[in-house]
Coordinates of C-alpha atoms in Angstrom, one line a residue:
M1 CA 9.9 13.9 8.9
G2 CA 6.8 13.4 10.1
K3 CA 5.5 11.0 12.6
H4 CA 3.6 8.1 9.9
I5 CA 4.7 4.8 8.9
L6 CA 3.6 4.3 5.1
V7 CA 3.2 0.9 4.8
P8 CA 1.5 -0.1 0.8
V9 CA -0.5 -2.9 1.0
D10 CA -2.2 -4.9 -1.4
G11 CA -3.9 -8.3 0.4
S12 CA -0.9 -10.3 0.0
K13 CA 0.6 -12.5 3.0
H14 CA 3.6 -10.4 2.8
A15 CA 2.0 -6.6 2.8
L16 CA 0.1 -8.1 6.2
H17 CA 3.2 -9.1 7.6
A18 CA 4.6 -5.9 6.7
L19 CA 1.6 -4.2 8.4
E20 CA 1.8 -6.2 11.9
E21 CA 5.8 -5.2 11.9
A22 CA 4.5 -1.7 11.0
A23 CA 1.6 -1.4 13.6
E24 CA 3.9 -2.9 16.5
M25 CA 6.3 0.3 15.8
A26 CA 3.2 2.9 15.2
K27 CA 1.9 1.5 18.8
A28 CA 5.5 1.2 20.5
F29 CA 6.1 4.8 19.1
D30 CA 2.6 6.3 19.4
E31 CA 2.9 7.1 15.2
K32 CA 0.2 6.8 12.7
V33 CA -0.1 4.1 10.0
I34 CA -0.9 5.4 6.4
L35 CA -2.3 2.6 4.4
L36 CA -1.9 3.2 0.9
N37 CA -3.6 0.7 -1.8
V38 CA -2.2 1.2 -5.5
Q39 CA -4.3 0.2 -8.5
Y40 CA -3.5 0.0 -11.7
D41 CA -5.2 2.8 -14.3
L42 CA -7.6 0.2 -16.0
D43 CA -9.3 3.2 -17.8
T44 CA -7.5 2.6 -21.4
F45 CA -9.0 2.9 -24.8
N46 CA -9.0 -0.9 -25.0
T47 CA -10.9 -1.3 -21.8
R48 CA -13.4 1.3 -22.5
R49 CA -14.9 -0.8 -25.7
F50 CA -16.1 -2.7 -23.3
F51 CA -16.8 -1.4 -20.5
S52 CA -18.0 2.2 -19.4
R53 CA -15.6 4.1 -17.0
E54 CA -18.5 3.7 -14.3
Q55 CA -17.7 -0.2 -14.5
V56 CA -14.0 0.2 -14.6
E57 CA -14.1 2.8 -11.5
E58 CA -16.6 -0.2 -9.5
Y59 CA -14.2 -2.9 -10.1
R60 CA -10.9 -1.2 -8.7
K61 CA -13.1 0.1 -5.7
E62 CA -14.1 -3.6 -5.2
L63 CA -10.4 -4.7 -5.6
S64 CA -9.5 -1.6 -3.2
E65 CA -11.4 -2.6 -0.7
E66 CA -10.5 -6.3 -1.1
A67 CA -7.1 -5.3 -0.3
L68 CA -7.7 -2.9 2.5
A69 CA -10.1 -5.3 4.6
S70 CA -7.6 -7.1 6.5
A71 CA -5.3 -4.3 7.1
I72 CA -7.8 -2.3 8.3
E73 CA -9.3 -4.8 10.7
E74 CA -5.5 -5.4 11.4
L75 CA -5.0 -2.0 12.7
R76 CA -8.4 -1.9 14.7
E77 CA -6.8 -4.6 16.5
Y78 CA -3.5 -3.2 17.1
G79 CA -5.2 -0.2 18.2
V80 CA -3.4 2.5 16.4
E81 CA -4.0 5.5 14.8
F82 CA -4.4 5.4 10.8
D83 CA -5.7 6.9 7.6
V84 CA -6.5 5.0 4.3
K85 CA -5.4 6.0 0.7
V86 CA -6.2 4.6 -2.3
R87 CA -4.2 5.7 -5.8
V88 CA -4.2 5.0 -9.6
G89 CA -1.1 4.5 -11.3
S90 CA 2.2 3.0 -11.1
P91 CA 2.8 1.4 -7.6
K92 CA 6.4 2.4 -7.6
K93 CA 5.8 6.3 -8.6
E94 CA 2.3 6.5 -6.2
I95 CA 4.1 4.8 -3.2
L96 CA 7.1 7.6 -3.6
S97 CA 4.5 10.3 -4.4
E98 CA 2.8 9.5 -1.4
A99 CA 5.5 9.3 0.9
R100 CA 7.0 12.8 0.0
E101 CA 3.6 14.1 0.2
Q102 CA 2.9 12.9 3.8
D103 CA 6.3 13.3 5.0
V104 CA 6.6 9.9 6.4
R105 CA 9.5 9.0 8.8
C106 CA 9.8 5.3 7.0
I107 CA 8.0 3.0 4.3
A108 CA 7.2 -0.5 5.4
M109 CA 6.8 -3.3 2.6
G110 CA 6.1 -6.8 2.1
S111 CA 9.1 -8.9 0.3
R112 CA 6.7 -9.8 -2.4
G113 CA 3.0 -9.0 -3.3
M114 CA 0.0 -10.2 -5.1
G115 CA 1.0 -10.0 -8.8
A116 CA -0.4 -7.4 -11.6
V117 CA -3.3 -9.6 -11.9
R118 CA -4.8 -8.7 -8.4
G119 CA -3.2 -4.9 -7.9
T120 CA 0.1 -3.8 -7.0
I121 CA 3.5 -5.8 -7.6
L122 CA 5.4 -5.2 -4.3
G123 CA 8.0 -7.6 -4.8
S124 CA 9.1 -6.1 -8.1
V125 CA 8.3 -2.3 -6.9
S126 CA 10.1 -2.5 -3.5
H127 CA 13.3 -2.1 -5.4
G128 CA 12.2 1.1 -7.4
V129 CA 11.3 2.2 -4.1
I130 CA 14.3 1.6 -2.2
Y131 CA 16.5 3.4 -4.6
E132 CA 14.3 6.6 -5.2
S133 CA 13.2 6.9 -1.5
S134 CA 14.1 10.0 0.5
C135 CA 13.1 8.2 4.0
P136 CA 14.0 4.7 4.9
V137 CA 12.5 1.9 3.8
M138 CA 11.8 -1.5 5.7
I139 CA 11.7 -4.8 3.7
I140 CA 10.0 -7.3 6.1
P141 CA 10.6 -10.6 4.6
E142 CA 7.1 -13.0 5.3
G143 CA 8.0 -14.7 8.4
K144 CA 10.6 -12.2 10.0

């Protein structure tokens, strides 16, 4: 297994709390954090009726940048090495795919996320990730 910790982030306080725990662990064990933001695929037939592909891409990019901004700042303050990844699709599937592709040591997730309107639904996704992951998954409850 690699020396990486995967942290899915959606901008929620739950995800940022999980990131703090992961950053402390990464610093202690000299590991890299992989920040992952998953955006739903908004490029559907109905969406294309009203918006161009470029508008959809721009909106998705804005959501992703919003979700990642605090997380990037947090990791810079901790002084740990990190990569930023953005994927489009089902959050559970994309988290598991990224974990496999990067051969991560573990996944650290918040117990709940922002909800479907804002991006990744970590709360409902966490159960699927726990059951299907081939690496350890840490669900960090807020305030713990």
